[in-house]
Each structure stands twice: as structure tokens, then as C-alpha cells.
Coordinates of C-alpha atoms and ligand atoms in Angstrom, one line a residue:
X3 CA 81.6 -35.1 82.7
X4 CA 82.1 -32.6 80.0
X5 CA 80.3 -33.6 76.6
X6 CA 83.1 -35.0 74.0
X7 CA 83.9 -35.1 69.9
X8 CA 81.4 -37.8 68.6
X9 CA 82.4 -38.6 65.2
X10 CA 80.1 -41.8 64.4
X11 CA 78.3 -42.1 61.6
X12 CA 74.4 -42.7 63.0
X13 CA 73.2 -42.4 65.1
X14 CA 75.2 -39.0 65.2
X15 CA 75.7 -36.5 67.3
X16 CA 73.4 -33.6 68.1
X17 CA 73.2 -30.2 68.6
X18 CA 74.1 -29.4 72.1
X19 CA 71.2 -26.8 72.4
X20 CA 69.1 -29.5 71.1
X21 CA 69.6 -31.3 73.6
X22 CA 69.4 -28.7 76.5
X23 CA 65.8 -27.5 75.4
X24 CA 65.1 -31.0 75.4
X25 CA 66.5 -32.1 79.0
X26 CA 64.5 -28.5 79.6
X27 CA 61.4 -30.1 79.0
X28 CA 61.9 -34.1 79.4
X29 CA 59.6 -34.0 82.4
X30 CA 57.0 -30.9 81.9
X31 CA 57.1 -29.8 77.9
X32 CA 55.2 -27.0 77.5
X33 CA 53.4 -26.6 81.0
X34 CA 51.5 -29.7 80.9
X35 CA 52.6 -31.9 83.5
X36 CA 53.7 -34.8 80.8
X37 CA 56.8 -35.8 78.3
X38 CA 56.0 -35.6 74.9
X39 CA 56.7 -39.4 74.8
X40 CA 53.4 -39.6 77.1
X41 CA 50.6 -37.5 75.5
X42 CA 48.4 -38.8 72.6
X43 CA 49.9 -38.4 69.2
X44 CA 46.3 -37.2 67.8
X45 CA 46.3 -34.8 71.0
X46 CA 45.9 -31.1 69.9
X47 CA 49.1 -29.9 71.5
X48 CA 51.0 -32.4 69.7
X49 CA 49.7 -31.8 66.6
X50 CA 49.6 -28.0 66.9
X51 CA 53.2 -28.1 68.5
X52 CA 55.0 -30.9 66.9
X53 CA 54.0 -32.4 64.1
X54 CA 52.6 -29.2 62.3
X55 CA 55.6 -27.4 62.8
X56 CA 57.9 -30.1 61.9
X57 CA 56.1 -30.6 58.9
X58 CA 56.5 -26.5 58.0
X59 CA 59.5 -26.1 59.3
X60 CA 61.1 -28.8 57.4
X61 CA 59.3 -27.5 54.0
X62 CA 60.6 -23.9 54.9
X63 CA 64.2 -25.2 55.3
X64 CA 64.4 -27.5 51.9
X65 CA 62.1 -25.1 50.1
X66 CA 59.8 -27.9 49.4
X67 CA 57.5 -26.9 46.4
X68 CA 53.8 -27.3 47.2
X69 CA 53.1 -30.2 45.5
X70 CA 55.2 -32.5 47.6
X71 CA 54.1 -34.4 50.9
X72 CA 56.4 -34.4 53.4
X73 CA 56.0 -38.0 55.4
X74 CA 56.8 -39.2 59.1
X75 CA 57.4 -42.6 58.4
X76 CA 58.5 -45.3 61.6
X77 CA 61.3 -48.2 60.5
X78 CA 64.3 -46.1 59.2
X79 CA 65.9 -45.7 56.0
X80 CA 66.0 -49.6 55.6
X81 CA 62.5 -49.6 55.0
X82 CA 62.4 -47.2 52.0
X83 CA 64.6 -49.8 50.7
X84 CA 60.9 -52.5 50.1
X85 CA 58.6 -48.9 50.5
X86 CA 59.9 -47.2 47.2
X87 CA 59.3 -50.2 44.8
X88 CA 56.1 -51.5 46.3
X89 CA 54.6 -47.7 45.8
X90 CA 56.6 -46.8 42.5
X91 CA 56.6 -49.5 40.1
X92 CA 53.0 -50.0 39.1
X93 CA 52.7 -52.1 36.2
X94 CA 56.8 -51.6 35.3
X95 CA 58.5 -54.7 36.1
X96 CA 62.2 -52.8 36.4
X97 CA 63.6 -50.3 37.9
X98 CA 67.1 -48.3 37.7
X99 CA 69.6 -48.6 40.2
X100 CA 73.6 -46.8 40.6
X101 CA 75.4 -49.1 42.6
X102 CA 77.7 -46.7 44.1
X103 CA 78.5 -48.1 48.1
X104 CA 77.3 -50.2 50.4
X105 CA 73.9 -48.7 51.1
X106 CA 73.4 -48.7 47.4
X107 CA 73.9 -52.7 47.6
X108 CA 71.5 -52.6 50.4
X109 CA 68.9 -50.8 48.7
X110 CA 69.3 -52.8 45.0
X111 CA 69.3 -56.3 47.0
X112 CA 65.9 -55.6 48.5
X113 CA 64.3 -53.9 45.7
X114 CA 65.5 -57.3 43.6
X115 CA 62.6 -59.1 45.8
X116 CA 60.2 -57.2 43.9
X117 CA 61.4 -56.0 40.5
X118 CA 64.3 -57.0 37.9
X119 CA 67.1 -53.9 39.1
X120 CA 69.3 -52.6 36.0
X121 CA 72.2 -51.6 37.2
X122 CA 72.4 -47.9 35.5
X123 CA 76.3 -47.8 36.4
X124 CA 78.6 -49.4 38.7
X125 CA 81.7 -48.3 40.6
X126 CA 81.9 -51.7 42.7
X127 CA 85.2 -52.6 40.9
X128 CA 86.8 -49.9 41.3
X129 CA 86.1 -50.3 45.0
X130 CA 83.5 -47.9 45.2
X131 CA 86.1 -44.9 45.1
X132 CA 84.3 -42.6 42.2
X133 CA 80.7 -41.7 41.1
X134 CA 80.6 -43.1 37.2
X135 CA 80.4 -40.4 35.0
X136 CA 77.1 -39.8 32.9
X137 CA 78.5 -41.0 29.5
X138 CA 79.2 -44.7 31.4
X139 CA 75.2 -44.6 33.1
X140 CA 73.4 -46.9 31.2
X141 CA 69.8 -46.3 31.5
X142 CA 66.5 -48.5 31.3
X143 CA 63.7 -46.1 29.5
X144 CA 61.1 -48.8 30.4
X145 CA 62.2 -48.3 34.3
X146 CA 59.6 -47.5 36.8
X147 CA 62.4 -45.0 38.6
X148 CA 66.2 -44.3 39.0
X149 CA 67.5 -45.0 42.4
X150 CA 70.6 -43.7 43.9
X151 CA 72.4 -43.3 46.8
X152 CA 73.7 -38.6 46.6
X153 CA 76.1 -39.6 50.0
X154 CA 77.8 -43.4 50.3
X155 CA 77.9 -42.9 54.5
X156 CA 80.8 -46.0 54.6
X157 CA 82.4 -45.4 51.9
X158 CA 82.4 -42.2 52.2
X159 CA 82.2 -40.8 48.3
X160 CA 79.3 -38.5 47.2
X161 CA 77.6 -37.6 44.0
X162 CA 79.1 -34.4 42.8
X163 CA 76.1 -33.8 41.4
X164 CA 72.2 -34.5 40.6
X165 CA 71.8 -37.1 37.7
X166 CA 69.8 -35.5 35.0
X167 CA 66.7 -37.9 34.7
X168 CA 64.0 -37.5 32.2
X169 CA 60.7 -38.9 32.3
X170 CA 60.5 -41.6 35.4
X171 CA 61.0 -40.2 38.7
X172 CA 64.2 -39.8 40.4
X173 CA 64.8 -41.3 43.9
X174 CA 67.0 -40.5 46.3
X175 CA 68.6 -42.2 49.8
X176 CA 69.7 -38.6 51.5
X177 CA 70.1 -40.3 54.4
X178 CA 73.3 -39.1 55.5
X179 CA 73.4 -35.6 53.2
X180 CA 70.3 -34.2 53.9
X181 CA 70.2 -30.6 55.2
X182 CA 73.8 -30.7 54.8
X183 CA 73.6 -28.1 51.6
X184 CA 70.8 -26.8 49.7
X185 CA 69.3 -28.6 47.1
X186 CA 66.4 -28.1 44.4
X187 CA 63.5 -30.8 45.5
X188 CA 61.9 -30.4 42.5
X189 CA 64.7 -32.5 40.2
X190 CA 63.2 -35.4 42.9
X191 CA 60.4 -37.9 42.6
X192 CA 61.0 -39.2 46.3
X193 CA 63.4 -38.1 48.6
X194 CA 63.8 -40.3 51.6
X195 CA 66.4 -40.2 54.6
X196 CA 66.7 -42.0 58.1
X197 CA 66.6 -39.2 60.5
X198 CA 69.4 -40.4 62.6
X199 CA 72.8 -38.9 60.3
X200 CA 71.7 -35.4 60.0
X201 CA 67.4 -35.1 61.9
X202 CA 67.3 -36.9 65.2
X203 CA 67.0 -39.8 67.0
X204 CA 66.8 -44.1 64.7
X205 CA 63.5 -45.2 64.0
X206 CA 62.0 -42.0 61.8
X207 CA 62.4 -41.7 58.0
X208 CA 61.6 -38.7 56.7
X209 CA 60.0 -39.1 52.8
X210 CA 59.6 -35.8 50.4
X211 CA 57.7 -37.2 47.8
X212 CA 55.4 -35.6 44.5
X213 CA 52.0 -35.7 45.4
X214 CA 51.3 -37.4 41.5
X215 CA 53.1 -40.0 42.6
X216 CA 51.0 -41.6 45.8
X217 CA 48.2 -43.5 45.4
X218 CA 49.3 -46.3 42.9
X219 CA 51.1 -49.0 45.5
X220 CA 50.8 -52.3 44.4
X221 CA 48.0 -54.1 45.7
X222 CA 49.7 -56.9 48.1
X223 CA 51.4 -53.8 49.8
X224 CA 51.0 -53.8 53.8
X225 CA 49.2 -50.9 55.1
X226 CA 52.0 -49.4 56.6
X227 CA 54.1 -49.9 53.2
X228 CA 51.9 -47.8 51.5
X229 CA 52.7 -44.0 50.9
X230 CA 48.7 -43.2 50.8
X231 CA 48.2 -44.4 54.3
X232 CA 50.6 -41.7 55.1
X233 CA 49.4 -38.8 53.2
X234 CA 46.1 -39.8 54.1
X235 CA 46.3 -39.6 57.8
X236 CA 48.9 -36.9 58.0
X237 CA 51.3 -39.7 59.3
X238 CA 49.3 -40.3 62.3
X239 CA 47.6 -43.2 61.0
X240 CA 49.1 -45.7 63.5
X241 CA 51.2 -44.1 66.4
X242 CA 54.6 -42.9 64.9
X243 CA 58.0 -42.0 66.7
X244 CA 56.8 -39.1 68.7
X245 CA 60.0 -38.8 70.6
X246 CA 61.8 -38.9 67.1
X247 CA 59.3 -36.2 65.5
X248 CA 59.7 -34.2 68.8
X249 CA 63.9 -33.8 68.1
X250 CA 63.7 -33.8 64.5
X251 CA 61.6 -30.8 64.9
X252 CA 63.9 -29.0 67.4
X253 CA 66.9 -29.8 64.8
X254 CA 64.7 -28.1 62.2
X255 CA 64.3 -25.2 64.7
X256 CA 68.4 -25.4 65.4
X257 CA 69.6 -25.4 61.9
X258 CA 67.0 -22.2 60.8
X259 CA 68.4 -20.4 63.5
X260 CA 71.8 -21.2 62.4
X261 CA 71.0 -19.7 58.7
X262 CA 69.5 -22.3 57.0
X263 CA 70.7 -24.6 54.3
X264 CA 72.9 -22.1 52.5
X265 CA 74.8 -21.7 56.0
X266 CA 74.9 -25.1 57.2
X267 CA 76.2 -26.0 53.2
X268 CA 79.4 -23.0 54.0
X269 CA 80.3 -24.4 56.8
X270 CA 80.1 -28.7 55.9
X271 CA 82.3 -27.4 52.8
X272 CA 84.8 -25.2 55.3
X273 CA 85.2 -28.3 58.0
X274 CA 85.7 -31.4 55.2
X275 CA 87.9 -29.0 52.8
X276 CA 89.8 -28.6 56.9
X277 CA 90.3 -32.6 56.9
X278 CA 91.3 -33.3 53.1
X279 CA 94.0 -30.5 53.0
X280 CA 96.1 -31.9 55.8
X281 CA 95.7 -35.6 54.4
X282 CA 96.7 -34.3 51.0
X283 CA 99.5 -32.2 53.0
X284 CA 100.6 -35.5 54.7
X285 CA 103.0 -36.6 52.3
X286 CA 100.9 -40.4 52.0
X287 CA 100.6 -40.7 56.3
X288 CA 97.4 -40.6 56.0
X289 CA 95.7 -41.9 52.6
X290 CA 92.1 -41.1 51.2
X291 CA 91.7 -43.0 48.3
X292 CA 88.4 -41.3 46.9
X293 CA 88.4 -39.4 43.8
X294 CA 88.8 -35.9 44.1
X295 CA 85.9 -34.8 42.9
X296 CA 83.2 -37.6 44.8
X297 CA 85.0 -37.1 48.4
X298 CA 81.9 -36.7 50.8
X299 CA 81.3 -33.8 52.8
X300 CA 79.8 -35.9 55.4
X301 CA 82.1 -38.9 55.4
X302 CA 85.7 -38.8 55.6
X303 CA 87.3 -41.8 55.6
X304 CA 90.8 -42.8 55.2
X305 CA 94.0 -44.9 56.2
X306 CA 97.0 -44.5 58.3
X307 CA 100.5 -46.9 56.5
X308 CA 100.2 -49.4 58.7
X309 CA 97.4 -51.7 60.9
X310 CA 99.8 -51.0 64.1
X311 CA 99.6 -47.0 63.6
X312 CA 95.9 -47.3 63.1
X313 CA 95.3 -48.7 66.3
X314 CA 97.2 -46.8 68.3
X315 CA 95.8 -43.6 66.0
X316 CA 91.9 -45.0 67.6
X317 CA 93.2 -45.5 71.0
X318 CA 95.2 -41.8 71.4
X319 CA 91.8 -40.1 69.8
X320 CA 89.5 -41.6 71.8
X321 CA 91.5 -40.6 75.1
X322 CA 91.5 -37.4 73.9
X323 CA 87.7 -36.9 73.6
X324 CA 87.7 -37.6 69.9
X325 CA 85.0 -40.4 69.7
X326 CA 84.3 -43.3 67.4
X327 CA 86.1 -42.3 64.6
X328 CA 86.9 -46.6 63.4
X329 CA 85.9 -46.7 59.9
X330 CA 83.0 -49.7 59.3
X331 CA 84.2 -53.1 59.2
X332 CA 83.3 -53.4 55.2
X333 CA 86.2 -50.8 54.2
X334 CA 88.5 -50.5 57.5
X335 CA 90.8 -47.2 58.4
X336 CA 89.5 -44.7 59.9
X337 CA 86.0 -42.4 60.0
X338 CA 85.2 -38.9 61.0
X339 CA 81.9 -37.9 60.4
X340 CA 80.7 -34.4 60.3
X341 CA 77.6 -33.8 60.4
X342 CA 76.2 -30.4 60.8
X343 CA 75.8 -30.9 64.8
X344 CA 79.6 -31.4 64.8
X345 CA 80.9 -27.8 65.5
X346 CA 83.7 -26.6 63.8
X347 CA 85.9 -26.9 66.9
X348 CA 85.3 -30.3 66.8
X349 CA 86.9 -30.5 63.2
X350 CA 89.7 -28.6 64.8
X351 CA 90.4 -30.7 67.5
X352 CA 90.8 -33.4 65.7
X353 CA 92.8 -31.4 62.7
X354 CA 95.2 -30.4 65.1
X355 CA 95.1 -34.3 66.9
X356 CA 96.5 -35.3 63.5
X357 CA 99.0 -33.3 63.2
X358 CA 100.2 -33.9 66.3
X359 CA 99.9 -37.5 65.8
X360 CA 101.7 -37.4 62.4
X361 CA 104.4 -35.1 63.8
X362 CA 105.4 -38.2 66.4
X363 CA 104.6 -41.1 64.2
X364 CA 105.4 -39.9 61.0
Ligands
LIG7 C1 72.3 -45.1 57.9 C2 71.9 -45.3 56.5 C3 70.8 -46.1 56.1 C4 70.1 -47.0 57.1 O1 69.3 -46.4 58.0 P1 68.4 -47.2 59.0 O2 67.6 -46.1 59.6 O3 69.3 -47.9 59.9 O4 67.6 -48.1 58.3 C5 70.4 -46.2 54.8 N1 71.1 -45.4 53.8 C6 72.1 -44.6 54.1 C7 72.7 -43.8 53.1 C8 72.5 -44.5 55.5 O5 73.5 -43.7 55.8

């Protein structure tokens, strides 16, 4: 069986060639009679030929400034959620949060178990379907740090740009953005992401964060909740994800050889600007209801007119090798997510299934 269109959100598709070297080596990787899964994470070849190079290739392709740490952390983006206010708020008692989506919700409800969250702006009544613009954000000057969510995977509306934050550090959820476009890590305090959108394999999170900024966890925090256990051990203080670490790394690999950031950015804009000029062209069959200028790259979600067409729309795809494109449960319609290991084709395919579709619906 031929490999097919995988349009879920996470974990995503990736890169075919990925995957090849990987099958390549499952058994033997690099001559030494073992998986990666089976040889000791403190072992010199995987630190030499993993988690170094993950580590550098990942600072080569974000341009990460020298004074950041770049993390391996085990648990997902989920985790960040208790991580970032246990390590960030010190002797603060608030912290600043844009409630933009439904991983934005996520992320304020757990942070409320340890700090009072001021909602800096709010889009949840209009459905989550903008970004609030900076004259609404109302922000908290004795906030610990601003929290926000660049790319709402389920709702599938993105920050049209970085909020402009002076003097507490700015945190981001890149979870299902990152490596998608290039972007200045220095605007960031922390930038955190689950490595399954856009990296690898569930369970890793990858954390960027300034160096000035580890070391002050609160003192209740669990070992493994604590940044400085991290950049301390090289993220090899307990065993992490090795498997995860191993693909992330060939993804980093993949995307340099691709042309980097700038690349990968041309080509995210080229396939969702594909997508949201035949639903514009569609005379209302198909319906994104996102502002313009906040539609996600990464995310493209929208409606068919009826529950009947939608259906029907799911079932045609998916026998046509255009996988799980049914939108999340919280917001309906349908999905496509199109990450950079969904080829252009892909984009096309399904493009060109639309039309088709609207053409005998419509
Ligand atoms: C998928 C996702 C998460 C959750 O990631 P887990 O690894 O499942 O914890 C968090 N935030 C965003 C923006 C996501 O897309």
C-alpha cells in the first residue's frame, strides 16, 4: 500500500525521507548492531550523534542567539502549560494571558492552579475567529510574563504578528507553527512546542528559553518541573524520548536540506494562500469564518452549507487518500492541516478534490 494525504492535526505527518532513513536504520543505526531506542542515552554515540546535533541543528535552523538553552523536555506541550509558571513567576503572583483558542484555554486553566491569570485580551466571544488588536490588550505591568498561543491548531486562526512586550518576558506555545516560517527568537522569553505538529513523534517538547531566565523555579517545583534540571544535565538528567530526539533530529536534518526556514515559510504561504482562494472563489460552498488577516497557515478549517454535505465531503476524501481531514469536535466542519511534511501535491490533490466535489454538489 502506497503512502496517502494525512491531513491531521498531531500527531502529523512526516517527511517521507524521514521516514525512509529511519526504516534504513530501525534495526542497525550507524553500524552498531542496536536501535537507537536500545543504546544508553548517556552513551557517546548518542550524544555525539543525536542529541548534539539536534541541539545545533535546531539552533542553526531558528537562528537561536547564544544566550538561549535549547531543552529536550518528556510530557508534551501540555506540560509547559504547569512548567512555565512554576519556573517564571518567582515572587509575582500574576501572570498575563491572550485567550485566543482552545489551547489558549488549556494553557490559562492550568496556569490558574498556580497564579491569578489576567486575561490581556479575549476573542472567546467572538468565537475565537480574530486575534484582538493591540489597542484592546490590556496588560498587567506587575505580571511575571505574557503568555500566548502565535497558532490556535483547532481553531485554526494565528497571530498576524509578535506582540510587542516590554519588560517581562514573552512566552510562546509554537506548538503547531514552529519551523513553519522564520522568526526572531530574541523578541522571546521562552518558546516551547510539542514536537508532534511540525518535529517528530508525541511525548518531546522542545523549550528555547533565555539563559537569565532558569534558575529561579519556585521551591515546591518537582525535579522534572524545573527548567535548571534541564540545562543542567544537558536534558539527560533522567532518560528522555530518545526515539523522539532521534526523528526530531532527522526533521531538522530534512527541513535544512529543503532551505531552511525562509523556504519552508514560501512554501506554507504558497499551499494555505492554494486552499483560501478556492473557498473565497466558492461563492459561500465552503465557508471559513476567520478574519482575514488571523487565518492560519497551518490550520485551515472551514464548513461545507449543510451537516449532510459534510459527511459525505469526509467520506469521498478519505476514499480518495485524503486522510483525516474532520475538524475537532469543539468547532466542527472540516480540517486540513499543512504542515511542512505535507508536500505541495498533497495541497493539490485535495484543491483539485474540492473542486471536483463543489462542481457535483454545488
Ligand atoms: C497539540 C498542541 C498542544 C498539546 O500538545 P501535547 O503534546 O499533546 O501536550 C498544545 N498546544 C498547541 C498549540 C497544540 O497544537
Amino acid at each position: 500500500m502506497s503512502r496517502i494525504y494525512n491531513f491531521s492535526a498531531g500527531p502529523a505527518m512526516l517527511p517521507e525521507a524521514v521516514m525512509d532513513k529511519a526504516r534504513e536504520e530501525f534495526i542497525n543505526w550507524r553500524g552498531t548492531g542496536m536501535s537507537v531506542m536500545e543504546i544508553s542515552h548517556r552513551s557517546s554515540d548518542f550524544v555525539n550523534h543525536v542529541m548534539k546535533p539536534a541541539e545545533k541543528n535546531l539552533r542553526e535552523l531558528m537562528q537561536v542567539p547564544e544566550n538561549y538553552k535549547i531543552l529536550f523536555v518528556t510530557g508534551g506541550a501540555s506540560s509547559q502549560f504547569a512548567m512555565v509558571p512554576l519556573n517564571l513567576l518567582g515572587n509575582k503572583k500574576s501572570a498575563d494571558y491572550f485567550n485566543t483558542g482552545i489551547w489558549s484555554q488549556k494553557a490559562i486553566n492550568e496556569a490558574k492552579r498556580f497564579c491569578v491569570v489576567n486575561i490581556a485580551a479575549s476573542s472567546e466571544i467572538n468565537g475565537y475567529t480574530m486575534i484582538p488588536s493591540p489597542e484592546q490588550w490590556q496588560l498587567n505591568p506587575d505580571s511575571a510574563y505574557v503568555h500566548y498561543t502565535p497558532n490556535e491548531t483547532i481553531n485554526g486562526v494565528e497571530f498576524p504578528m509578535i506582540p510587542e512586550i516590554d519588560n517581562v518576558p514573552l512566552v510562546a506555545d509554537m506548538s503547531s507553527s514552529i519551523l513553519s516560517q522564520p522568526i526572531d527568537v530574541s523578541r522571546f522569553g521562552i518558546i516551547y512546542a510539542g514536537a508532534q505538529k511540525n518535529m517528530g513523534p508525541p511525548g518531546l517538547a522542545i523549550v528555547i528559553i533565555r539563559e537569565d531566565l532558569i534558575g529561579y523555579a519556585l521551591s515546591h517545583t518537582p525535579t522534572l518541573y524545573n527548567y535548571n534540571t534541564y540545562a543542567a544535565h544537558d536534558s539527560l538528567y533522567n532518560t528522555p524520548n530518545t526515539f523522539a530526539i532521534y526523528m526530531a533530529n532527522l526533521v531538522f536534518t530534512w527541513v535544512k536540506e529543503q532551505g531552511g526556514l525562509k523556504k519552508m515559510g514560501q512554501i506554507n504561504q504558497r499551499k494555505a494562500q492554494k486552499l483560501y482562494e478556492l473557498i473565497d472563489a466558492s461563492n459561500g460552498f465552503y465557508r471559513n469564518n476567520i478574519e482575514r488577516i488571523a487565518r492560519s497557515r497551518m490550520n485551515i478549517v472551514f464548513y461545507l452549507p449543510n451537516d449532510e454535505l459534510q459527511q459525505l465531503f469526509l467520506q469521498q476524501s478519505h476514499e480518495a487518500g485524503l486522510a483525516y481531514l474532520k475538524g475537532h469536535k469543539t468547532v466542527g466542519g472540516i480540517r486540513a492541516s499543512i504542515y511542512n511534511a505535507m508536500p505541495e501535491e498533497g495541497v493539490d490533490a485535495l484543491v483539485s478534490f474540492m473542486k471536483d466535489f463543489m462542481q457535483k454538489r454545488g
